[in-house]
Tab-separated table of C-alpha atoms in Angstrom:
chain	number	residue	atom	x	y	z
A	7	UNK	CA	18.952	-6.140	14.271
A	8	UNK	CA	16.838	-6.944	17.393
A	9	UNK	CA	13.386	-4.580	16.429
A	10	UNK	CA	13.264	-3.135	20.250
A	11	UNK	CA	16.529	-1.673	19.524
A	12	UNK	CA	17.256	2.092	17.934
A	13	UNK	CA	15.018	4.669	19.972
A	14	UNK	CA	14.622	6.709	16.351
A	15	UNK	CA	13.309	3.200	14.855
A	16	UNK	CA	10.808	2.083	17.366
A	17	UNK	CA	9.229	5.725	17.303
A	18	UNK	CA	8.423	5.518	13.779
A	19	UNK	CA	6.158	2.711	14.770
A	20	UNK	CA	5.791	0.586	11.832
A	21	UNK	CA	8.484	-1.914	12.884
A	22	UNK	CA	6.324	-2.945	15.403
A	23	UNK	CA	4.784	-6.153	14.184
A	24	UNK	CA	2.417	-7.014	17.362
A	25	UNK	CA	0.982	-3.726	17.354
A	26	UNK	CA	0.064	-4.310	13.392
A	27	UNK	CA	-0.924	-7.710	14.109
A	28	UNK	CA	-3.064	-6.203	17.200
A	29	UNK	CA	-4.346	-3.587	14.428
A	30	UNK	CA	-5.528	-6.329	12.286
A	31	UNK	CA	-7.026	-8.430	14.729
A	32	UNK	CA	-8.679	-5.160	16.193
A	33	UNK	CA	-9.998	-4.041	12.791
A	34	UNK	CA	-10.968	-8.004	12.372
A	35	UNK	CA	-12.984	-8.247	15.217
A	36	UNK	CA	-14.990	-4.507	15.291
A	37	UNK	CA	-15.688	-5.735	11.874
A	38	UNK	CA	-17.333	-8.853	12.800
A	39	UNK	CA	-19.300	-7.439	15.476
A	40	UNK	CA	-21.025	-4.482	13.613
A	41	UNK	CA	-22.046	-7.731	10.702
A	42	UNK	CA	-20.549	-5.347	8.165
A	43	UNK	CA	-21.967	-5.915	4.703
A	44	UNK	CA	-23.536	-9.294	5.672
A	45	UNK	CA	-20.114	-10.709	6.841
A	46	UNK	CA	-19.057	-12.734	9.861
A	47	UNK	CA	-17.233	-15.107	11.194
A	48	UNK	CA	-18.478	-18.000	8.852
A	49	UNK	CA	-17.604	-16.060	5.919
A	50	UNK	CA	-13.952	-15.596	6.946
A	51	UNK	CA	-13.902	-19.216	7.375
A	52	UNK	CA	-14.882	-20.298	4.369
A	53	UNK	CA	-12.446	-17.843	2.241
A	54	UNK	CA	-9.723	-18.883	4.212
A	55	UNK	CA	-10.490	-22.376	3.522
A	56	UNK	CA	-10.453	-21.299	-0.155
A	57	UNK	CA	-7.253	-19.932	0.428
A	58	UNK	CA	-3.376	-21.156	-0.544
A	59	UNK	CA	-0.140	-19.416	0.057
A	60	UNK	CA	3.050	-19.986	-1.828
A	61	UNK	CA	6.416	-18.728	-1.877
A	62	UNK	CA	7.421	-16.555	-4.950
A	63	UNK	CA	10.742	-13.968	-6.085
A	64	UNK	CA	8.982	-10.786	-8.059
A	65	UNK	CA	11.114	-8.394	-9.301
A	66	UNK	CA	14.119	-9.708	-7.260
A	67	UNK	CA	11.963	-9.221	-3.879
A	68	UNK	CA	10.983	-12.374	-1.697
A	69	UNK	CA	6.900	-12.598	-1.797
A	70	UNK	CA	4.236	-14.653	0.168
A	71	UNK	CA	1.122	-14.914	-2.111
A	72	UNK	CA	-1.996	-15.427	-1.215
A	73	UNK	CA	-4.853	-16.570	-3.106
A	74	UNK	CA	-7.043	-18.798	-4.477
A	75	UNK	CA	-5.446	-22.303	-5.665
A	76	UNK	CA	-6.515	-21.825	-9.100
A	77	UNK	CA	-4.396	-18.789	-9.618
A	78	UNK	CA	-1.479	-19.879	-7.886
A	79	UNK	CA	-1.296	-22.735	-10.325
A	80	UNK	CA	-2.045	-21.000	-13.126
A	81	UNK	CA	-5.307	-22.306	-13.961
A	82	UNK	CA	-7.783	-19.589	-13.926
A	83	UNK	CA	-6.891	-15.634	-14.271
A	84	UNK	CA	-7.673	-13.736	-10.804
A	85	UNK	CA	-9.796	-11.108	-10.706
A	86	UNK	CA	-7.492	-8.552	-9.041
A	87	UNK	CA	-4.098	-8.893	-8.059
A	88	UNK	CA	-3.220	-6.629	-4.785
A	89	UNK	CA	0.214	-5.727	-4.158
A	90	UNK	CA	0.946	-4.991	-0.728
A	91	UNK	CA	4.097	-3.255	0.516
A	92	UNK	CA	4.699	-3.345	4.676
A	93	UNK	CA	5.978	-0.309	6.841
A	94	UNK	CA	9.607	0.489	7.686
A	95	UNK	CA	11.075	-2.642	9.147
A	96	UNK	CA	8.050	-4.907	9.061
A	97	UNK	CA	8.187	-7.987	7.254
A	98	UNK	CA	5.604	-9.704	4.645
A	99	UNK	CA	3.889	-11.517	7.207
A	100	UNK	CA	2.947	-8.474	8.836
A	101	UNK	CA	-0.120	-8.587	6.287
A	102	UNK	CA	-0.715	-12.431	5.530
A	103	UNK	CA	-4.135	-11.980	7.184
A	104	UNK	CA	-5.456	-9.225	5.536
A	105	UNK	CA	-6.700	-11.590	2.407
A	106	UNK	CA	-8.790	-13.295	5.097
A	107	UNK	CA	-9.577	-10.280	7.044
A	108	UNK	CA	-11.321	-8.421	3.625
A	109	UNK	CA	-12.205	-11.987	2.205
A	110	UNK	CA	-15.050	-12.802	5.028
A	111	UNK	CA	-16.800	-9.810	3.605
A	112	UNK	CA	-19.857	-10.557	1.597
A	113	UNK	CA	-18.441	-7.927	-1.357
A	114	UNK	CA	-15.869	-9.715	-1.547
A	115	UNK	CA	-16.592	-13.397	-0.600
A	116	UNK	CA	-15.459	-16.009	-3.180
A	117	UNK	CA	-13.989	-13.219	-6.143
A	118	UNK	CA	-10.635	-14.255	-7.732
A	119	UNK	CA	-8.378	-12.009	-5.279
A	120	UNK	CA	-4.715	-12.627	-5.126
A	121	UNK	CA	-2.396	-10.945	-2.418
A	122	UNK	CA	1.005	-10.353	-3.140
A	123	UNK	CA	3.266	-8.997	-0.114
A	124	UNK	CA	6.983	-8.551	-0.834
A	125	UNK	CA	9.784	-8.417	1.250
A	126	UNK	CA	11.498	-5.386	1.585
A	127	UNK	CA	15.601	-5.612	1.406
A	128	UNK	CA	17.241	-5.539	4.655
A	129	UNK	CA	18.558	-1.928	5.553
A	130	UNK	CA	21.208	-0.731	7.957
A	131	UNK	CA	20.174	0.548	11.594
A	132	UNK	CA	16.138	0.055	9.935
A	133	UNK	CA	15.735	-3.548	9.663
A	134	UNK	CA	13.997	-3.500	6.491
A	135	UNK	CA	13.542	-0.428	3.902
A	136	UNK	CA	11.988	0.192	0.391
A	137	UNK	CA	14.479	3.142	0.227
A	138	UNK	CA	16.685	5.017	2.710
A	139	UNK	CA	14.800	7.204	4.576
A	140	UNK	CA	15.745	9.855	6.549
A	141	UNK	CA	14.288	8.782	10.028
A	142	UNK	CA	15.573	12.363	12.215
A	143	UNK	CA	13.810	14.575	9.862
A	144	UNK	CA	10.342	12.247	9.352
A	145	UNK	CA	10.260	12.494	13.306
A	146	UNK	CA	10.345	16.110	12.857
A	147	UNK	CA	8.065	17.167	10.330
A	148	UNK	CA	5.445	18.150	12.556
A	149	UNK	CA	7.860	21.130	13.787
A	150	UNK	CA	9.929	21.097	10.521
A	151	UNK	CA	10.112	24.838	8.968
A	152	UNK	CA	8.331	25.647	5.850
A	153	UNK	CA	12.183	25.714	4.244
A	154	UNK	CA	13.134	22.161	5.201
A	155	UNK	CA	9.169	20.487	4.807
A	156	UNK	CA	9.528	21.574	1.079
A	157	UNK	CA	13.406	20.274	1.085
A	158	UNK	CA	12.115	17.090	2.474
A	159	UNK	CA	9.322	16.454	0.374
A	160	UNK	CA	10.724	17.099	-3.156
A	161	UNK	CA	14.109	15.643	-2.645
A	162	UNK	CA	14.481	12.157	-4.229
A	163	UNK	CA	15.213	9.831	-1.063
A	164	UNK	CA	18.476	7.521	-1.960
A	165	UNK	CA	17.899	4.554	-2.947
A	166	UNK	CA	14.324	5.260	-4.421
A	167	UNK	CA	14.809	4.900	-8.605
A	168	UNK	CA	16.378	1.517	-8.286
A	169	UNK	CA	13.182	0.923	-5.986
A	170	UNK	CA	11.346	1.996	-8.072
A	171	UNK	CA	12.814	-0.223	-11.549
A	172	UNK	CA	12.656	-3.187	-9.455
A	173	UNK	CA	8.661	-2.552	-8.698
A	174	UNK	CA	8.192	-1.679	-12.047
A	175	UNK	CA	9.647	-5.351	-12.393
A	176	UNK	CA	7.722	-7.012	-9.933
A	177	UNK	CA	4.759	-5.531	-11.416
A	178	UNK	CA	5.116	-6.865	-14.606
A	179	UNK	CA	6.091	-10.483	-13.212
A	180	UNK	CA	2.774	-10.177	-10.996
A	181	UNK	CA	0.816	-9.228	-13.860
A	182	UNK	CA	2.387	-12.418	-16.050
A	183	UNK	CA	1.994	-14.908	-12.715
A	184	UNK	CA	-1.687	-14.093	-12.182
A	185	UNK	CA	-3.174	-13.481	-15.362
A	186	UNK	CA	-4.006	-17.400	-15.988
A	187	UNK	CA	-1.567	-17.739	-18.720
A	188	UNK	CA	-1.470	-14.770	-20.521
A	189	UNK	CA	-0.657	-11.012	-18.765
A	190	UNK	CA	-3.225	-9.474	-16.576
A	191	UNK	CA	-4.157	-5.736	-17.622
A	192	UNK	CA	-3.287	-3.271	-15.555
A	193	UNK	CA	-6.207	-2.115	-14.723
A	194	UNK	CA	-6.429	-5.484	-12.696
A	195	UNK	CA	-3.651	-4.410	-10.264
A	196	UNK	CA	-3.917	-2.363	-7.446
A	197	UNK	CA	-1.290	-1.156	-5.336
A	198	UNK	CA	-1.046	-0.599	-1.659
A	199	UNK	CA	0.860	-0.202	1.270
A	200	UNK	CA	1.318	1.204	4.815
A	201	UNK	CA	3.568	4.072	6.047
A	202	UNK	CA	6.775	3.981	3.925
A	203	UNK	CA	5.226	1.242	2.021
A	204	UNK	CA	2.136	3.801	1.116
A	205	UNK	CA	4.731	6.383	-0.142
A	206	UNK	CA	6.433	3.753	-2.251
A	207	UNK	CA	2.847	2.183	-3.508
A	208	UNK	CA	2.120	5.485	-5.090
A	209	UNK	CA	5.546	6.114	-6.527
A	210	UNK	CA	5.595	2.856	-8.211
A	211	UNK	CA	1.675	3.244	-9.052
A	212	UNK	CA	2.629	6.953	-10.374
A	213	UNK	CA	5.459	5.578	-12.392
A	214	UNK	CA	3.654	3.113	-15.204
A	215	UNK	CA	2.739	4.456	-18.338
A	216	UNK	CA	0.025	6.492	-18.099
A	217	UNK	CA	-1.647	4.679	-20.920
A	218	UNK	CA	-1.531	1.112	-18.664
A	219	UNK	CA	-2.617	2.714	-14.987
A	220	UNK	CA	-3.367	0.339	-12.063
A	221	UNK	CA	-6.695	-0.065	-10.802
A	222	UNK	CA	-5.874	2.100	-7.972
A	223	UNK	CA	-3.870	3.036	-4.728
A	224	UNK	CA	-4.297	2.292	-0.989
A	225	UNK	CA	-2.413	4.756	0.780
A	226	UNK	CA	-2.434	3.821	4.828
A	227	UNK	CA	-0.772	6.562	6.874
A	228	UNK	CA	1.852	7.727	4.340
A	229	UNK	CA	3.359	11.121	4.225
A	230	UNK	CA	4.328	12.772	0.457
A	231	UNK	CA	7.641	12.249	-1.275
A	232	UNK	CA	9.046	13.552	-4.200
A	233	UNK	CA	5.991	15.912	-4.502
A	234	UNK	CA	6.889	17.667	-8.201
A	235	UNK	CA	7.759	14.344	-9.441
A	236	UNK	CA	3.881	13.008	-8.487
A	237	UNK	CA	2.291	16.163	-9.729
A	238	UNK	CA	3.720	15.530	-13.298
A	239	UNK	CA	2.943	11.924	-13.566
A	240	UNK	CA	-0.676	13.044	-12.313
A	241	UNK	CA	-1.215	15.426	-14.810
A	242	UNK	CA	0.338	12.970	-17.452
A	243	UNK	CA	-2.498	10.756	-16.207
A	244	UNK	CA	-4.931	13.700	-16.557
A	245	UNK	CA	-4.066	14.650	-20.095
A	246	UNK	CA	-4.573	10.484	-20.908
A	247	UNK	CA	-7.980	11.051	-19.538
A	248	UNK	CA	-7.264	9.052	-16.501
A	249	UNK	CA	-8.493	9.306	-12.879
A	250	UNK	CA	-6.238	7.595	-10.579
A	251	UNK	CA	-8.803	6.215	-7.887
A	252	UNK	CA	-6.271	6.554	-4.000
A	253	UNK	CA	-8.265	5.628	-1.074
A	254	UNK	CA	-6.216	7.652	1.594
A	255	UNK	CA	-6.921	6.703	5.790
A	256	UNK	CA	-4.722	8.138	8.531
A	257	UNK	CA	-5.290	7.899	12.521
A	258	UNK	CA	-5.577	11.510	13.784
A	259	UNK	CA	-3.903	10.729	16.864
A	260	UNK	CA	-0.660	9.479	14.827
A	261	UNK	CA	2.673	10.309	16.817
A	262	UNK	CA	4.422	8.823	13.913
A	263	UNK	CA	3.257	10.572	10.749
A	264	UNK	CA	1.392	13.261	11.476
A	265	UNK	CA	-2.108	13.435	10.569
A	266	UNK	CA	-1.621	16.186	8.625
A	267	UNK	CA	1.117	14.224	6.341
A	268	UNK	CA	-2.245	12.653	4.786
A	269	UNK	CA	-3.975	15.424	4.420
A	270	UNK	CA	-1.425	17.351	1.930
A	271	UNK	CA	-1.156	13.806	0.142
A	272	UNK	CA	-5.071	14.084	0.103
A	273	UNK	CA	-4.632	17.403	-1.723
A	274	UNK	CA	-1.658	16.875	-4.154
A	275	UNK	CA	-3.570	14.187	-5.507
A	276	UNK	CA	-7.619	15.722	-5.643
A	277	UNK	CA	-5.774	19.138	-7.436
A	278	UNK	CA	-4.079	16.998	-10.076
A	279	UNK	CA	-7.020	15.083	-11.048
A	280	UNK	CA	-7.309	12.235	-8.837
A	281	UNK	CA	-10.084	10.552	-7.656
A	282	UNK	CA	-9.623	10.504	-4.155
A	283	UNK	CA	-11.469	8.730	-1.116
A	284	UNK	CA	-10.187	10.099	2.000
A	285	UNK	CA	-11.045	8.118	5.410
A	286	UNK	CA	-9.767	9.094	9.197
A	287	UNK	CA	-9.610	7.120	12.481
A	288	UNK	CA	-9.249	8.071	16.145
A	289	UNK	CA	-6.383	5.569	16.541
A	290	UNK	CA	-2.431	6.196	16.069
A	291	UNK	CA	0.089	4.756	13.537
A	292	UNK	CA	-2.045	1.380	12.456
A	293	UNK	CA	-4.820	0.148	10.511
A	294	UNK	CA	-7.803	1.367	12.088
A	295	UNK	CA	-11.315	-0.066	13.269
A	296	UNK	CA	-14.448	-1.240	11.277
A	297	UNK	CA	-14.599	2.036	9.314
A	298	UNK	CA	-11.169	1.649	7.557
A	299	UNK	CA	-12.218	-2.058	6.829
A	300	UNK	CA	-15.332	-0.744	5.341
A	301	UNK	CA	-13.970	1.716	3.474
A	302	UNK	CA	-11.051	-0.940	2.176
A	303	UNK	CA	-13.812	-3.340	0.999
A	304	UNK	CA	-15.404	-1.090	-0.562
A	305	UNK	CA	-12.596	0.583	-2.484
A	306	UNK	CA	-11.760	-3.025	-3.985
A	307	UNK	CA	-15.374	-3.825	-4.294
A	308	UNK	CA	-15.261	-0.673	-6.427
A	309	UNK	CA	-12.201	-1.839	-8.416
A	310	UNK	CA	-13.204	-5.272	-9.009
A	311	UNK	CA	-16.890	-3.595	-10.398
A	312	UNK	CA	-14.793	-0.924	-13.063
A	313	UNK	CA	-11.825	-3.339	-14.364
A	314	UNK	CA	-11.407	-3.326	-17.716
């Protein structure tokens, strides 16, 4: 499936790859120029020198993983493993530079990160899809009636428990791969993802045992799924004495997902105990400028500083 064809497709943006490769690069750049937290062009140099990718199957998904040699071969334990799921038909690649991208930041320069993007299955009419979504009603939530926006968001989307067992899958494998010979904790994995990927981060994050939560969730311009089905797992969280950290960004000028989409997520999560961090941008459907990359660095900065 050529990704220029299907009107419904191309309006829900994420397919897009240029434009999230121009989002990157963007973000890259800003970042540079405003020297944020010490970082520069030298530093993103030398982490991508420090860099190796390799070709892996997690959970029965294709993977690129990025990250330093002496995880990939075992040797040494990272850090923090960071699973990242791309938008409705992306691919992988759409995110191989983000390792770099964060990596040239002097929070993060030279830690033990490893990147893990999967490749979503191929999907009918949608190039590539964690689950079926329903494309007609997503592009009409911003004029959906009350009836149908609470239809839409606590209806389970086909295809989204077998999804959801495979993740739980490609978890585990992730957590055996990196862990330097013996299984990383959980608390060493964070989960994120953009758009559909964001909605299926937090449904996979929301679905381990709420004694063995993941460091946290990145949520990038997601809309809420499944919303009764999150509220219990949160308070099951709650009741463990757990505070799932979610950094949650959105562009307010999104013609894709509407800015408010974030917003409710924002809320579901901050009433059911969550600790949430919740960042906005003046750009559409896409990563963002130098705040979102501060505000990313940060948040794993953060992660890498409470691990267990």
């Amino acid at each position: 499936l050529s990704r220029d064809s299907g009107s419904d497709i191309v309006a829900l943006g994420a397919i897009v790859p240029p434009a999230w490769n121009h989002a990157l690069a963007s973000a890259r750049a800003e970042a540079a120029a405003s020297a944020l937290g010490g970082g520069g062009g030298g530093g993103g140099s030398s982490a991508a020198g420090g860099m190796a990718r390799a070709s892996k199957t997690f959970g029965g998904y294709d993977a690129l993983v990025i990250g330093p040699p002496s995880v990939l071969d075992g040797s040494e334990a990272a850090e923090l493993a960071v699973i990242v799921l791309h938008g409705l038909g992306a691919t992988k690649e759409d995110f191989a530079d983000l390792p770099r991208m964060l990596g040239g930041e002097q929070a993060l320069a030279g830690r033990r990160l490893v990147y893990v993007l999967p490749q979503a299955p191929p999907s009918p009419l949608l190039g590539a899809a964690w689950w079926q979504i329903n494309v007609a009603a997503f592009l009409a939530i911003s004029t959906a009636s009350p009836d149908s926006m609470a239809k839409m968001i606590r209806e389970e989307p086909v295809g989204l428990s077998q999804c959801r067992e495979k993740l739980q899958k490609l978890c585990a494998e992730v957590r055996a791969f990196a862990g330097g010979g013996s299984a990383l904790p959980s608390r060493r994995l964070l989960l994120a993802g953009f758009s559909q990927g964001a909605m299926t981060a937090m449904d996979t994050a929301l679905h381990m045992p709420p004694t063995e939560p993941p460091a946290g969730v990145v949520f990038l311009s997601g809309a809420p799924i499944v919303v009764e089905q999150w509220s219990a797992r949160l308070q099951a969280l709650k009741q463990a004495g757990e505070a799932l950290p979610v950094l949650v960004t959105h562009g307010m000028a999104d013609g894709t997902l509407p800015f408010a989409c974030s917003g409710w997520v924002r809320d579901l999560l901050t009433a059911n105990g969550a600790d949430v961090k919740y960042v906005t941008h003046p750009g559409g459907h896409d990563l963002g400028g130098a705040s979102v990359v501060r505000s990313l660095v940060s948040f794993v900065a953060a992660r890498l500083a409470d691990r267990a």
